[in-house]
Coordinates of C-alpha atoms in Angstrom, one line a residue:
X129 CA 16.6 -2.9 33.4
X130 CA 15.8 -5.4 30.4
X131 CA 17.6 -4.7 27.5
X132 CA 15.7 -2.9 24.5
X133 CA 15.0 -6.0 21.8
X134 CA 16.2 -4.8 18.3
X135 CA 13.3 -4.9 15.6
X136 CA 14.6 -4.9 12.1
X137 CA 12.4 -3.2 9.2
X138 CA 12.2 -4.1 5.9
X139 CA 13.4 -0.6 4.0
X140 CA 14.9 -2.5 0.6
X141 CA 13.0 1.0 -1.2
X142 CA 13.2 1.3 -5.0
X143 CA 12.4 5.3 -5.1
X144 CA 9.9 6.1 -7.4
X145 CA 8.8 2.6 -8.1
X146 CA 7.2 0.7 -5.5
X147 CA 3.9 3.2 -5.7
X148 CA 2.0 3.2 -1.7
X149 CA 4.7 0.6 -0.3
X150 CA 7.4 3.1 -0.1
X151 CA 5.3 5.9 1.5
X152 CA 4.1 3.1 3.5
X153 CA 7.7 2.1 4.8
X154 CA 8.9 6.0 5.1
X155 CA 6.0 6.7 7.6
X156 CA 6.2 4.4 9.6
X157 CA 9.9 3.9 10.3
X158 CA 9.4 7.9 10.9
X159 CA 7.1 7.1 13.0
X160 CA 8.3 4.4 15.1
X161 CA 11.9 6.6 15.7
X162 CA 9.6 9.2 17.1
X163 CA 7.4 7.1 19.3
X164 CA 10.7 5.7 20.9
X165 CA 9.9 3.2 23.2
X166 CA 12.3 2.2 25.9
X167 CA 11.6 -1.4 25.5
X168 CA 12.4 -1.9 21.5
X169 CA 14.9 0.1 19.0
X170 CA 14.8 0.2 15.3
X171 CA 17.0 -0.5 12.7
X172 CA 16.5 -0.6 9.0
X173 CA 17.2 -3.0 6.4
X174 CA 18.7 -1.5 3.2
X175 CA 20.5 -2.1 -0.2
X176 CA 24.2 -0.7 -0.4
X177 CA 22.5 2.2 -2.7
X178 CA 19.5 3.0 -0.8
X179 CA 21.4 4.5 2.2
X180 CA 20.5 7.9 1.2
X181 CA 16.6 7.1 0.6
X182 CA 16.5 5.6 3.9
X183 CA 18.2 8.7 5.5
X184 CA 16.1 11.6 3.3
X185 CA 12.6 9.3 3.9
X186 CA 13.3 7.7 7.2
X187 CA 15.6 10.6 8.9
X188 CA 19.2 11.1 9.1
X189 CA 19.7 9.5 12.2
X190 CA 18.0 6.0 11.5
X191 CA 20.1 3.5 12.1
X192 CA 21.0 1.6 8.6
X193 CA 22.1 -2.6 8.1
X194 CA 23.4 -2.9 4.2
X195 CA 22.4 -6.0 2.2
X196 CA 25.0 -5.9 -0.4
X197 CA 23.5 -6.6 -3.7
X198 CA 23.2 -10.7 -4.7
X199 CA 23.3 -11.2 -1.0
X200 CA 20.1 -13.2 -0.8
X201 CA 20.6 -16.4 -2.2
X202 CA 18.3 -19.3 -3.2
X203 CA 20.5 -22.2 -2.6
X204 CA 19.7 -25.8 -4.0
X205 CA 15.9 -26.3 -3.6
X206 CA 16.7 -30.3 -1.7
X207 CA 18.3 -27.7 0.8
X208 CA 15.2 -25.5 0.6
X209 CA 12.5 -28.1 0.8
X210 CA 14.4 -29.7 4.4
X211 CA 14.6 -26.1 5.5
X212 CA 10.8 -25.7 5.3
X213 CA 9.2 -29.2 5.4
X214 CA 7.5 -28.3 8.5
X215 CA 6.9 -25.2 8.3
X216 CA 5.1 -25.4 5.3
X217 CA 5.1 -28.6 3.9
X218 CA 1.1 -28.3 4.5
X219 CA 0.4 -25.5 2.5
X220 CA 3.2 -25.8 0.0
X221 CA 2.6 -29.3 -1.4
X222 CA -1.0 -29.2 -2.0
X223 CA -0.1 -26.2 -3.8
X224 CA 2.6 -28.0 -6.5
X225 CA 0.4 -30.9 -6.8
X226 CA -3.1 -29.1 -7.2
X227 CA -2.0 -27.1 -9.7
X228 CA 1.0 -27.5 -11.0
X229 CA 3.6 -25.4 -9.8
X230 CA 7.3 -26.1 -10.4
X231 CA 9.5 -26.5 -7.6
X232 CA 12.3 -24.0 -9.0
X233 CA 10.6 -20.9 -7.7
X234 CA 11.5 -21.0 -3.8
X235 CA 12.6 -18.5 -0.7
X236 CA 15.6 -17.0 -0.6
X237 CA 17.5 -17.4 2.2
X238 CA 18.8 -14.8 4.9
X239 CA 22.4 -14.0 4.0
X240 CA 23.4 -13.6 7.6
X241 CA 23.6 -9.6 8.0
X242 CA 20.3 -9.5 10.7
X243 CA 22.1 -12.8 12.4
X244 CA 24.7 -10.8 12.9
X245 CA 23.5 -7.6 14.1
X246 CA 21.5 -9.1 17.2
X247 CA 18.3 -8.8 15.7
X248 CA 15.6 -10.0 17.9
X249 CA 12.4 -9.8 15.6
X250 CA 12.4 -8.8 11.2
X251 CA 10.0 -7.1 10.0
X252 CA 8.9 -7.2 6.3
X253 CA 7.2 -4.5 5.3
X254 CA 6.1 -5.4 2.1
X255 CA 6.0 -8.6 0.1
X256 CA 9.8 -9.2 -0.6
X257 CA 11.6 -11.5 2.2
X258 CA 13.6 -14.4 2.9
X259 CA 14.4 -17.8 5.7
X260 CA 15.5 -16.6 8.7
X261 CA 15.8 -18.0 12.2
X262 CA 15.2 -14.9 13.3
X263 CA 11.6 -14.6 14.3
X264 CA 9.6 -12.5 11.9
X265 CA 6.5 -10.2 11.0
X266 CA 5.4 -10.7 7.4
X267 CA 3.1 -8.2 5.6
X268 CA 1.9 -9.6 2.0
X269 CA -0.5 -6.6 1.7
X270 CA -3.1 -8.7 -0.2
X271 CA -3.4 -11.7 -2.9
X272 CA -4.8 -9.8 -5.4
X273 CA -3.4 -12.6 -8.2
X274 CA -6.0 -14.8 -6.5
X275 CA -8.7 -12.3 -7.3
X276 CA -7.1 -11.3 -10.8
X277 CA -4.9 -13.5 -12.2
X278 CA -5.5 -11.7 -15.5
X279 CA -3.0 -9.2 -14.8
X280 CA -0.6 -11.8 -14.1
X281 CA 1.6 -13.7 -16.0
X282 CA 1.8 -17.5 -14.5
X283 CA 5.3 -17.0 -13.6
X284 CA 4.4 -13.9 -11.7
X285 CA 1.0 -16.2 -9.9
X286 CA 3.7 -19.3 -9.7
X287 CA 6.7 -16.6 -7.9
X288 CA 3.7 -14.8 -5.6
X289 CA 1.8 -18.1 -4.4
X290 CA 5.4 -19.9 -2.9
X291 CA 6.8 -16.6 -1.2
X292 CA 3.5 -15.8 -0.1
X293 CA 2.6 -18.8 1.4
X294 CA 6.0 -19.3 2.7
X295 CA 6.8 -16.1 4.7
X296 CA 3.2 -16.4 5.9
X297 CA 3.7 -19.8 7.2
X298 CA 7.2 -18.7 9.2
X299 CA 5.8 -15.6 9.8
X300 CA 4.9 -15.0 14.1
X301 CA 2.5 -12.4 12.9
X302 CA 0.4 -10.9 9.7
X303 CA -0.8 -7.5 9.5
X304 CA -2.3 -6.2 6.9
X305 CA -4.5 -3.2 6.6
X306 CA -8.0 -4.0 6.8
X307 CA -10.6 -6.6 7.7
X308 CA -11.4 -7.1 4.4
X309 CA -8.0 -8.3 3.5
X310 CA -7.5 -10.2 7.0
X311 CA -10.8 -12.2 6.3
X312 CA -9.3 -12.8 2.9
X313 CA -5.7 -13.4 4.0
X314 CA -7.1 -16.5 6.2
X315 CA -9.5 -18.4 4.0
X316 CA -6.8 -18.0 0.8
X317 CA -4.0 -19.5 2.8
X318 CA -5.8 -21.1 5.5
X319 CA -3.7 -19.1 8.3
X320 CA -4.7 -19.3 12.4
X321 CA -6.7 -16.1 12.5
X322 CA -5.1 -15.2 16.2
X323 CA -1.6 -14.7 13.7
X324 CA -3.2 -12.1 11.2
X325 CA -4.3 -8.5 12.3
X326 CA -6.0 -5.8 10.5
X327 CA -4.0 -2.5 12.0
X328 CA -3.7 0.8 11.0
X329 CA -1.3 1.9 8.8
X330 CA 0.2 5.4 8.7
X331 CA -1.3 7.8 7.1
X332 CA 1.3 9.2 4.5
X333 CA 2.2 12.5 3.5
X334 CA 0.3 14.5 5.9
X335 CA 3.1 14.9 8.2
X336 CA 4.7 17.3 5.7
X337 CA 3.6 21.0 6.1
X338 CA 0.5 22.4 5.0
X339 CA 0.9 23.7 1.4
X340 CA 0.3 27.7 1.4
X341 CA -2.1 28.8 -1.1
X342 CA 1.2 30.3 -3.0
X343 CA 2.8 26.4 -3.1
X344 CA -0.9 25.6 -4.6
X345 CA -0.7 27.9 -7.1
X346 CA 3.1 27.4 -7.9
X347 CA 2.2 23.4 -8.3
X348 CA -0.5 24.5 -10.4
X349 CA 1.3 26.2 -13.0
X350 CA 4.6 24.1 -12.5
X351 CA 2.6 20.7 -13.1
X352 CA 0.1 22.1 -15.9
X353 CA -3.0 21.9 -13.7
X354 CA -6.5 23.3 -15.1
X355 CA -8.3 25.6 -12.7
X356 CA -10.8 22.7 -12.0
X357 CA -9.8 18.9 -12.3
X358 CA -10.5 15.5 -10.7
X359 CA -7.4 13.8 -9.5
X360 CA -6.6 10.3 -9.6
X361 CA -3.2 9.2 -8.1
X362 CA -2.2 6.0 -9.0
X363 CA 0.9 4.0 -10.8
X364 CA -0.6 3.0 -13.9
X365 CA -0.7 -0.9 -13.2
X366 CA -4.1 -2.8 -15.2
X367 CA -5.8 -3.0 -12.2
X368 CA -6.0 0.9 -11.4
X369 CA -8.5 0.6 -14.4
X370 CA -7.3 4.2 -16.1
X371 CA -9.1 2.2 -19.3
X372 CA -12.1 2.1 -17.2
X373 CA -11.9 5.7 -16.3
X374 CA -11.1 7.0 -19.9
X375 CA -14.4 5.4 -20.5
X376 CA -16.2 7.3 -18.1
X377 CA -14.5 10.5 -18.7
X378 CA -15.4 10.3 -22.7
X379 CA -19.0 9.0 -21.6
X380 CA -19.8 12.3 -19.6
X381 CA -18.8 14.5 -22.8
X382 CA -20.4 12.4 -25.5
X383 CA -23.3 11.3 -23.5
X384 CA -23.9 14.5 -21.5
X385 CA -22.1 16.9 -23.0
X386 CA -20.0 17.3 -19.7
X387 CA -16.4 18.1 -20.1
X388 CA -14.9 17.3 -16.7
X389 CA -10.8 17.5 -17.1
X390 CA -8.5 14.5 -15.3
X391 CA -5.2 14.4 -13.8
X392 CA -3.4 11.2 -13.2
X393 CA 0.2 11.2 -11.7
X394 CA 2.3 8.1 -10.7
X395 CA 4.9 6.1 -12.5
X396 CA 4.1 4.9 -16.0
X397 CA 4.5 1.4 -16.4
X398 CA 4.5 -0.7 -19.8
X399 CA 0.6 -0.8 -19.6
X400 CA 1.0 2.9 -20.1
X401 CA 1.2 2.2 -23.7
X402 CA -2.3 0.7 -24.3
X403 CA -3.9 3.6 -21.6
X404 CA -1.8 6.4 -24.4
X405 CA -3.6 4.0 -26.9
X406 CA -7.1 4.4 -25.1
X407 CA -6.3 8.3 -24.7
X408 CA -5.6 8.9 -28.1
X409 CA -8.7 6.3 -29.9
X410 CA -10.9 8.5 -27.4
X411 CA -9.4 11.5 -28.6
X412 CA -9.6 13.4 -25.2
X413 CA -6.0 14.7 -25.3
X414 CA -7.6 18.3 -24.5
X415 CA -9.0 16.8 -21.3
X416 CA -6.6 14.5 -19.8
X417 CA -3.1 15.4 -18.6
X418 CA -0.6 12.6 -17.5
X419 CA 1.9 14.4 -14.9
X420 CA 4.3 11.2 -13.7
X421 CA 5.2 11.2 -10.4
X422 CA 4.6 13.5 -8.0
X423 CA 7.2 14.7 -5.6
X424 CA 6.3 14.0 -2.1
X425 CA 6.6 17.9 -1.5
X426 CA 4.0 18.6 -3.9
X427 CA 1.8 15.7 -3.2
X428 CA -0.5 18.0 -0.4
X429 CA -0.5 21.1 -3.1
X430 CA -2.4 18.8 -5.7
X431 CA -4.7 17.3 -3.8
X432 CA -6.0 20.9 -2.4
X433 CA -6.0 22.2 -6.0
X434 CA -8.4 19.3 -7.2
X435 CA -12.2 19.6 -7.4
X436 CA -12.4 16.2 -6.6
X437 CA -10.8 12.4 -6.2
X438 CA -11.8 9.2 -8.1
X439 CA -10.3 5.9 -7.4
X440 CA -11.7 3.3 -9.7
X441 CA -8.9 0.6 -9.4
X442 CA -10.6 -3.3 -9.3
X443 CA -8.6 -4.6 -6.4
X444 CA -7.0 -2.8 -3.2
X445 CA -6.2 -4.1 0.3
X446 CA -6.4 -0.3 1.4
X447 CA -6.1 3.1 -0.3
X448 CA -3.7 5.8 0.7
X449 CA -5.3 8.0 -1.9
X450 CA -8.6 7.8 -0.5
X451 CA -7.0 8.3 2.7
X452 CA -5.3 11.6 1.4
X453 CA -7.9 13.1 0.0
X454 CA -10.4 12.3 3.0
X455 CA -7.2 14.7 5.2
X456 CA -7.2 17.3 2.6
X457 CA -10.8 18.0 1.9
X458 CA -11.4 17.0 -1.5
X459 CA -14.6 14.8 -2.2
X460 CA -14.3 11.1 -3.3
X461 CA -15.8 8.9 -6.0
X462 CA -14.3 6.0 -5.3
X463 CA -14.9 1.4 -6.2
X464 CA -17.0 -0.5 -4.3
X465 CA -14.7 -3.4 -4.6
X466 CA -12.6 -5.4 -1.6
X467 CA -12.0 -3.4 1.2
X468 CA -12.8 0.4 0.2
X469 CA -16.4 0.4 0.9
X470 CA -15.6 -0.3 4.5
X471 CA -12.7 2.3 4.1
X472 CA -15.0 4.8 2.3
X473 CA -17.6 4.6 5.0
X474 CA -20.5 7.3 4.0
X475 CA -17.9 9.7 3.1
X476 CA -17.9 8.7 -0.4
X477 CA -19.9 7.9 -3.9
X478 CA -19.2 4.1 -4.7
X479 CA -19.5 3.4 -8.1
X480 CA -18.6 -0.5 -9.8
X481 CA -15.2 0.2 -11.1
X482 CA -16.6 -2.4 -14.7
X483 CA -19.5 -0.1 -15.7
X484 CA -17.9 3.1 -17.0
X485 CA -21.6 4.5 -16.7
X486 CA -21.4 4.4 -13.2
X487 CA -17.8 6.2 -13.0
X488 CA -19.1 8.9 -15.0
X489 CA -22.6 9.2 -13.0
X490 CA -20.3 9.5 -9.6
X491 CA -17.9 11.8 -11.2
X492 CA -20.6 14.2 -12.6
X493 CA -22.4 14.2 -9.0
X494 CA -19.4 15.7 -7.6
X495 CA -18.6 17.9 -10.7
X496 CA -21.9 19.8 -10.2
X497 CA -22.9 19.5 -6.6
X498 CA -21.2 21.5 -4.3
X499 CA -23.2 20.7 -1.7
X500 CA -23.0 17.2 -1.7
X501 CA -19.3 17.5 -2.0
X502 CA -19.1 19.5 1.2
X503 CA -20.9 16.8 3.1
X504 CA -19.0 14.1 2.3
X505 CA -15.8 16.0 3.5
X506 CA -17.5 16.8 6.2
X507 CA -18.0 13.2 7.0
X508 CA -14.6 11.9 5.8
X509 CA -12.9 14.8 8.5
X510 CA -15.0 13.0 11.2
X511 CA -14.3 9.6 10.1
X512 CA -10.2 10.3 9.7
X513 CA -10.0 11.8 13.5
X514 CA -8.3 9.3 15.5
X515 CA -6.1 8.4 12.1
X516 CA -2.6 9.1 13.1
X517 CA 1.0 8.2 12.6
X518 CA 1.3 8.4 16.6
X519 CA -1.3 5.7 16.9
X520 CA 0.0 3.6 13.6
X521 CA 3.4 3.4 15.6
X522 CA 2.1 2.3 18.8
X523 CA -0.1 -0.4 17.2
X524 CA 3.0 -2.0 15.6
X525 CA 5.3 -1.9 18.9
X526 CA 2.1 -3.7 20.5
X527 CA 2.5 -6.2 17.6
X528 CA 5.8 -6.8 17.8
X529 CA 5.4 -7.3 21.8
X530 CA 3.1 -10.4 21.0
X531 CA 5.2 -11.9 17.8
X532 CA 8.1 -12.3 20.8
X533 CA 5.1 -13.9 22.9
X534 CA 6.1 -10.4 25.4
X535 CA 3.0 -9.8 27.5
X536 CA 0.9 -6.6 26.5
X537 CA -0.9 -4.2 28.4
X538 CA -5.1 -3.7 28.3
X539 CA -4.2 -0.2 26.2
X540 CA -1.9 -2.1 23.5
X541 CA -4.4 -4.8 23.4
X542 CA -6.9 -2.7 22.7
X543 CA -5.3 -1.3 19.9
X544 CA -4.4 -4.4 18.2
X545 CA -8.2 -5.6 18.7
X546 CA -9.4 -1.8 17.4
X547 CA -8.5 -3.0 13.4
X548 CA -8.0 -0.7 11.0
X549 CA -10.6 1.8 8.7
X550 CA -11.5 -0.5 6.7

């Protein structure tokens, strides 16, 4: 019997800071140690300190490889440039010479740890990596900087543009998670379409048990919640528009006299400042409650005390939020922007996440229909069906089968060809 071939995942997890990516990377390591396929074992990549997230998130029995810190180094860019010349030299030079870009921002380099540890195939599950001879899977999640480079400062655009285009040029395979962002993917970076795939991602959180209507309550009064409220998850990055949604939430009480209460959680950032700014000028303090970060225990509680769920961020290659909501039965106002409307299907109000108007017309739809609520969670139950972890880890074995040029059956084709909602 063949040997298992040893796929390496990506688990360097900042707890509490890295927003969707880390519930993305704890669900579907769970997920692939479950599935368990004879043919391919799993090990993760960590830092020295994020042993015990990868145990607590992952489970206690995934199998770890430390990257001591300062590990990854850069080396002298002559080095670098040999290293890649053709690999990339096609996408990379164009790139300095079009526009300007210095040559001191370049890969790091693979500090030997995977090398080491027989690892046939590294994954990167988000958009950190390095140069490996190792063969590898490289997820950039989207090239939002592209779309707007207003929230970026140009050493952020200069830093994203050469990894980016770098990891996807070693890269054996691309996923990302939808059709929207594949399309995108390939005419930003000009990448063979046959390398990138729109899959399905794991859903996160709803693998944790079903919150009681006691653990509803409990979060409730533990987390300040009003008896009605519409939710909005989201780290408070620029282009999760909480401006935008301020707006909208002061338009419905000065314009209609409609006072519809908000909670946002997820980690403040520095932009928080200017939203506390926007709170404040707007003066709806008795309407708006911040609540931080959510524990992942308490994440299923909120969502079934909400009324209802907006998402009016201006860029996203997929929403887990919308995804969440859509599994708990809470109605959705959600951007017409990128990839969502595809996501959204009919099971949500679209709005255009600039016109504040339109937030607050979506928002006050749901507020005070009932019955339109109910049929959009009606349709977002029958849209959600087949969306499971189960199938989420399959589709990636089935990927990782055809970035070691493996042969796959009809079934795992099938499932890389089936895309992704969205």
């Amino acid at each position: 019997m063949q040997e298992p071939i040893t796929v390496c995942l990506d688990a360097r997890i900042h707890p509490g800071a890295m927003g969707g990516v880390e519930q993305y990377v704890s669900r579907l390591g769970r997920a692939l140690l479950d599935l368990n396929p004879p043919d391919q074992r799993y090990v993760f990549l960590v830092h020295d300190a994020g042993a015990a997230w990868a145990r607590a998130a992952i489970g206690p029995d995934a199998r770890l490889l430390s990257l001591p810190a300062g590990r990854l180094g850069r080396g002298r860019i002559k080095k670098l440039r040999r290293r890649l010349k053709r690999a990339v030299s096609a996408v990379t030079r164009p790139l300095r010479r079009g526009v300007g870009i210095p040559d001191r921002v370049a890969p790091a380099r693979s500090p030997g740890v995977i090398e080491r540890a027989g690892v046939d195939l590294m994954h990167f599950t988000y958009q950190a990596g390095f140069l490996t001879a190792v063969p590898t899977v490289y997820q950039p999640h989207d090239v939002q900087h592209l779309h707007l480079p207003q929230f970026f400062s140009p050493h952020e655009i200069r830093k994203r543009e050469t990894l980016y285009r770098a990891y996807c040029a070693a890269a054996r395979a691309v996923p990302v998670s939808s059709e929207w962002t594949r399309q995108d993917l390939i005419r930003q970076y000009g990448l063979p379409p046959d390398r990138v795939h729109a899959v399905q991602y794991p859903p996160p959180h709803l693998d944790a048990p079903e919150p009681t209507p006691g653990q509803v309550a409990d979060a409730r009064a533990r987390l300040g919640l009003p008896e009605r409220f519409v939710y909005y998850a989201a780290t408070t990055f620029a282009h999760k528009n909480h401006l935008g949604l301020l707006d909208a939430i002061a338009h419905l009480r000065d314009e209609r006299g409609l006072a519809v209460p908000l909670v946002c959680s997820g980690k403040q950032t520095e932009h928080f400042a200017l939203v506390q700014s926007r709170l404040s000028a707007l003066r709806l303090e008795p309407l708006v409650r911040f609540v931080g970060f959510v524990p992942a225990a308490d994440v299923r509680a909120v969502y079934r005390a909400a009324s209802a769920v907006v998402i009016p961020t201006r860029f996203e290659s997929a929403s887990f939020p919308l995804w969440e909501a859509m599994a708990e039965g809470v109605p959705v106002a959600c951007s017409g922007v990128t990839s969502l409307p595809s996501q959204a299907g009919d099971a949500a109000l679209l709005f255009d996440p600039a016109s504040p108007a339109q937030i607050a017309e979506a928002l006050a739809r749901l507020w005070t229909d009932r019955a339109l609520g109910a049929a959009l969670v009606a349709k977002a139950r029958a849209r959600i069906a087949g969306f499971t972890a189960q199938r989420a880890a399959r589709t990636f074995h089935a990927l990782y089968r055809v970035a070691l040029g493996m042969e796959v059956t009809p079934e795992q084709r099938g499932l890389l060809h089936g895309g992704a909602i969205g």
